PDB file of C-alpha atoms in Angstrom:
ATOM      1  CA  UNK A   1     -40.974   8.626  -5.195  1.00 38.00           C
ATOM      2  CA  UNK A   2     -44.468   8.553  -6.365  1.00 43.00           C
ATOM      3  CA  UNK A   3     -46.836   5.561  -6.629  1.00 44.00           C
ATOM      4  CA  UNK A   4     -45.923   5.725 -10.537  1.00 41.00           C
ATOM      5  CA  UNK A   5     -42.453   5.594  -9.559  1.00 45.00           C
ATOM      6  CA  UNK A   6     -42.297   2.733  -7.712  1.00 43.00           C
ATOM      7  CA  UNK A   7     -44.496   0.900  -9.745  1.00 43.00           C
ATOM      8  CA  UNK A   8     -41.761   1.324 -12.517  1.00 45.00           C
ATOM      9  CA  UNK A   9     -39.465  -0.122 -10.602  1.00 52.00           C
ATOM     10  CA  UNK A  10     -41.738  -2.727  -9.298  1.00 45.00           C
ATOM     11  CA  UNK A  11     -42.902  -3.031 -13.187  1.00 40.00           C
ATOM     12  CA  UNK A  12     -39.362  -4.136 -13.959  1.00 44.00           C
ATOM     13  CA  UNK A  13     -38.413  -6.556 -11.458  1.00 44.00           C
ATOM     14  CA  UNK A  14     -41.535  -8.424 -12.702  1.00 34.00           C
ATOM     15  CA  UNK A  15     -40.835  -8.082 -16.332  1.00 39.00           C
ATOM     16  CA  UNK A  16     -37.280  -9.837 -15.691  1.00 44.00           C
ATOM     17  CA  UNK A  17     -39.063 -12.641 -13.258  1.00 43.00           C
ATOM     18  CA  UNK A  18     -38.242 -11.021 -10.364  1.00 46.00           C
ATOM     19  CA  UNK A  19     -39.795  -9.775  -7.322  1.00 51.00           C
ATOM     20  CA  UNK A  20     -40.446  -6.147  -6.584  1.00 59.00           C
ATOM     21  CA  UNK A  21     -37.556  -4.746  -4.624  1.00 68.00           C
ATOM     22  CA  UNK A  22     -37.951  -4.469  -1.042  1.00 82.00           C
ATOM     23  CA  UNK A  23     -35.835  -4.331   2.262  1.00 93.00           C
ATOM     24  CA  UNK A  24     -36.574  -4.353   6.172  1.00 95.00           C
ATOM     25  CA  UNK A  25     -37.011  -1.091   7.967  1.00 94.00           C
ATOM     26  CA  UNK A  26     -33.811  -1.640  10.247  1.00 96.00           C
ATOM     27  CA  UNK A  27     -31.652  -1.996   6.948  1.00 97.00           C
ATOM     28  CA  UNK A  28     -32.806   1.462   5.462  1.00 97.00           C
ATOM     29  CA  UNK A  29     -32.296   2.630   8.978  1.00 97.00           C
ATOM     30  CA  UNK A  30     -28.851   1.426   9.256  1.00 98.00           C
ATOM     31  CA  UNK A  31     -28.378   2.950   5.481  1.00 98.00           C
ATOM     32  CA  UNK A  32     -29.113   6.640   7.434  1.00 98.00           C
ATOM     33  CA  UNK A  33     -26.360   6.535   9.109  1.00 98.00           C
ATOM     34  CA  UNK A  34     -23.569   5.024   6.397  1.00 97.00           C
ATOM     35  CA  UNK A  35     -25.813   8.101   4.247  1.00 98.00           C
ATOM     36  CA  UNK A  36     -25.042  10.793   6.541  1.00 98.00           C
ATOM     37  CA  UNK A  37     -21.423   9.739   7.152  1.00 97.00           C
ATOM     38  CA  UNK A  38     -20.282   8.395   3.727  1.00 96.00           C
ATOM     39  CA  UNK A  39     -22.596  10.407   1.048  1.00 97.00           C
ATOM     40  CA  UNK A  40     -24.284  13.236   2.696  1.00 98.00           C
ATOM     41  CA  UNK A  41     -20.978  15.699   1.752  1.00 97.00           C
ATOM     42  CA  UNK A  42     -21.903  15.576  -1.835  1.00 97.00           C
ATOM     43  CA  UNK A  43     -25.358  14.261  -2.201  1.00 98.00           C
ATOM     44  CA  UNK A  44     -26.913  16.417   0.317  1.00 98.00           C
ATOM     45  CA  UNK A  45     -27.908  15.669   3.952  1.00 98.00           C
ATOM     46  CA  UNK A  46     -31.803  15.758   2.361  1.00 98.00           C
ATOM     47  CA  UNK A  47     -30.109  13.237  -0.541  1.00 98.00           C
ATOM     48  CA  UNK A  48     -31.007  15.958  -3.132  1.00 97.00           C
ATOM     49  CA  UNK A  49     -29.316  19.343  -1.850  1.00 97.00           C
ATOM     50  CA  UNK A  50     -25.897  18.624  -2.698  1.00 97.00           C
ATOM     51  CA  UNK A  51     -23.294  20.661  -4.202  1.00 95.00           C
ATOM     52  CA  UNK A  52     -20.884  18.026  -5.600  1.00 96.00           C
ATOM     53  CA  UNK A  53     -23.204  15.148  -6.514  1.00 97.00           C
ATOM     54  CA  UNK A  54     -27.115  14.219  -8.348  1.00 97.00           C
ATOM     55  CA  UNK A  55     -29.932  13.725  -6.209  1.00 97.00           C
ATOM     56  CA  UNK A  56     -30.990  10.609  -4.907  1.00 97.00           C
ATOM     57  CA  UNK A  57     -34.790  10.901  -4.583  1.00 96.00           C
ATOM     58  CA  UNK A  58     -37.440  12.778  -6.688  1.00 95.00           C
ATOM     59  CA  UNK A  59     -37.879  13.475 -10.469  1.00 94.00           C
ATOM     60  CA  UNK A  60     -34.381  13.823 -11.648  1.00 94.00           C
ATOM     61  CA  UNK A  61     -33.133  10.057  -9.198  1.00 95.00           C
ATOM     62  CA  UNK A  62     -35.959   8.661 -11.000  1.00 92.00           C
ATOM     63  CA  UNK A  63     -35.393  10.129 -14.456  1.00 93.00           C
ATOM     64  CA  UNK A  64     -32.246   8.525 -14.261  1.00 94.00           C
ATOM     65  CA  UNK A  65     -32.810   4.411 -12.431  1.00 93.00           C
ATOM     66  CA  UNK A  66     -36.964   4.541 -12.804  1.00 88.00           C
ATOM     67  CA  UNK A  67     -37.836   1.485 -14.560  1.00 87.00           C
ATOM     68  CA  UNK A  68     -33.912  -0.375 -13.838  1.00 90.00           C
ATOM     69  CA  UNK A  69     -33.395  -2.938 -11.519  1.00 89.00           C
ATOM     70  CA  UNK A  70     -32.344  -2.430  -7.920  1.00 90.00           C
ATOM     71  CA  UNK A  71     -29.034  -4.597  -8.788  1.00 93.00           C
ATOM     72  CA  UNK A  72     -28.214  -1.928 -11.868  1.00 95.00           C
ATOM     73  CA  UNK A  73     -28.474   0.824  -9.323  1.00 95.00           C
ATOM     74  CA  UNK A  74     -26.346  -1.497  -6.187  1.00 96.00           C
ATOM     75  CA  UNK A  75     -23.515  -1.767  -9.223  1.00 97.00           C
ATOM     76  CA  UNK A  76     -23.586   1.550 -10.113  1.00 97.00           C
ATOM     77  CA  UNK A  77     -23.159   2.603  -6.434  1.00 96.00           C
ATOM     78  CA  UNK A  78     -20.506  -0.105  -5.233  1.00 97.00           C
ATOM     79  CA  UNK A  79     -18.506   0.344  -8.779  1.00 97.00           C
ATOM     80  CA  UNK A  80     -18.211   4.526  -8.598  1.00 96.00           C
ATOM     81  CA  UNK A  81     -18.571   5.213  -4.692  1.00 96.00           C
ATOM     82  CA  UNK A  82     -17.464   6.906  -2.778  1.00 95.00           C
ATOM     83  CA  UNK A  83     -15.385   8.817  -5.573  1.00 94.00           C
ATOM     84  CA  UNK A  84     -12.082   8.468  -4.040  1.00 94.00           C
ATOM     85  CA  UNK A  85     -12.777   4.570  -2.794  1.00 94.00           C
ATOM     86  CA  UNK A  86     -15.132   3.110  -5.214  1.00 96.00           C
ATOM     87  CA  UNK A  87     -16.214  -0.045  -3.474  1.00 95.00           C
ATOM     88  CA  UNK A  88     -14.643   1.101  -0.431  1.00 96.00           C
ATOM     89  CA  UNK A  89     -17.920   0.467   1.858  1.00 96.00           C
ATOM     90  CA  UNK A  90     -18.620  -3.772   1.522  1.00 96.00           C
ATOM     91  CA  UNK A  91     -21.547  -5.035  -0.098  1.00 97.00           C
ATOM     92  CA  UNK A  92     -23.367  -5.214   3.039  1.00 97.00           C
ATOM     93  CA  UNK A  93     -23.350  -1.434   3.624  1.00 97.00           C
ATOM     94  CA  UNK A  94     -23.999  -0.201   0.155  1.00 97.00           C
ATOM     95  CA  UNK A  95     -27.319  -2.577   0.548  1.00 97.00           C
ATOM     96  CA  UNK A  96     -27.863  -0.468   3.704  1.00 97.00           C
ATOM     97  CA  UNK A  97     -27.251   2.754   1.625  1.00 98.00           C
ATOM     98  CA  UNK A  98     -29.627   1.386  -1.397  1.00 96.00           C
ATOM     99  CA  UNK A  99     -32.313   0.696   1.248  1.00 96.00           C
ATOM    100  CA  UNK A 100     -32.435   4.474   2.522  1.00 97.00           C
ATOM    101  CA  UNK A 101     -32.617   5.644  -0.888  1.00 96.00           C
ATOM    102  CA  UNK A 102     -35.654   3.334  -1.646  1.00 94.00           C
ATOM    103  CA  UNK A 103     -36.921   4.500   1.311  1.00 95.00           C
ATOM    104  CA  UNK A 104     -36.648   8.099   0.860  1.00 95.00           C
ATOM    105  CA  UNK A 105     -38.275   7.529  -2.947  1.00 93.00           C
ATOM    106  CA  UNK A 106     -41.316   6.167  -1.129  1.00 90.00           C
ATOM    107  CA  UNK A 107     -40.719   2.643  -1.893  1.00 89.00           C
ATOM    108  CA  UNK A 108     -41.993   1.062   1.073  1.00 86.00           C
ATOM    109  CA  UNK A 109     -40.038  -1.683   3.387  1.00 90.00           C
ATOM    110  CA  UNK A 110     -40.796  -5.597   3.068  1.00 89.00           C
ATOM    111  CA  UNK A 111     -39.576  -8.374   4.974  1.00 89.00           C
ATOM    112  CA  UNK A 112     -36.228  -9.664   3.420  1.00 90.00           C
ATOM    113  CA  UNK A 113     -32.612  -7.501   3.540  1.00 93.00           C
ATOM    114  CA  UNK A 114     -31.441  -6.377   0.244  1.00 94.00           C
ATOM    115  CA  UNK A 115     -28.926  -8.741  -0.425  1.00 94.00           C
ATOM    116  CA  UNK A 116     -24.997  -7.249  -0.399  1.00 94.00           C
ATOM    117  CA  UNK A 117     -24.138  -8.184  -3.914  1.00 91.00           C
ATOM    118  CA  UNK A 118     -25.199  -7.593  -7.160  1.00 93.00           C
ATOM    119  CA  UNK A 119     -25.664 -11.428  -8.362  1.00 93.00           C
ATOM    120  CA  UNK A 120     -27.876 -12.208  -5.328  1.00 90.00           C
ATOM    121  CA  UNK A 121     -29.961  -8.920  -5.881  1.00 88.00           C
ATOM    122  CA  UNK A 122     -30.164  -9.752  -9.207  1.00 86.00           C
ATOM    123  CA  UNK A 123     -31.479 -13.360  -8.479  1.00 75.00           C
TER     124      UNK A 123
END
């Protein structure tokens, strides 16, 4: 993600009286591996050369969740995947997941997890 990427996000956690999104380095590292085991099949093991599924980094990831909050995009994850176990993965991991794909759109780590639900993330 570009600096005008993340600033969109940023840009809307602030609008909505939140802090900008960030996570710790071990939880985006933890995310890897959950990525490469759970998503990387359709998503791509690069999470944008997949045959089954969108990217999840670059211009089309943020055409689609630039400027949303990170608890509209921890939803849509933990609501719709994996396909065949939608919410199949706990909170916990799909706030793992969320923090690789911040990371690999060049939103840089902070000091508190992601939180593993939607209503805490949002708050």
């Amino acid at each position: 993600m570009t600096r005008y990427g993340m600033a969109l996000l940023s840009c809307a956690a602030l609008a909505r009286g939140q802090a900008p999104v960030g996570y710790p380095a071990g939880q985006a590292e933890q995310g890897k591996a959950v990525y490469a085991k759970a998503c990387a099949s359709c998503h791509g093991e690069n999470l944008d050369d997949g045959e089954f599924a969108p990217p999840l980094k670059g211009t089309p990831f943020m055409q689609k969740w630039g400027g949303k909050a990170a608890d509209e995009v921890f939803t849509y994850m933990s609501t719709r995947m994996p396909p065949d176990r939608p919410n199949g993965l706990g909170g916990e991991t799909y706030a793992q997941v969320l923090a690789f794909v911040l990371l690999n759109n060049r939103i840089g780590p902070g000091t508190l997890a992601l939180p593993s639900d939607a209503a805490a993330l949002k708050a």
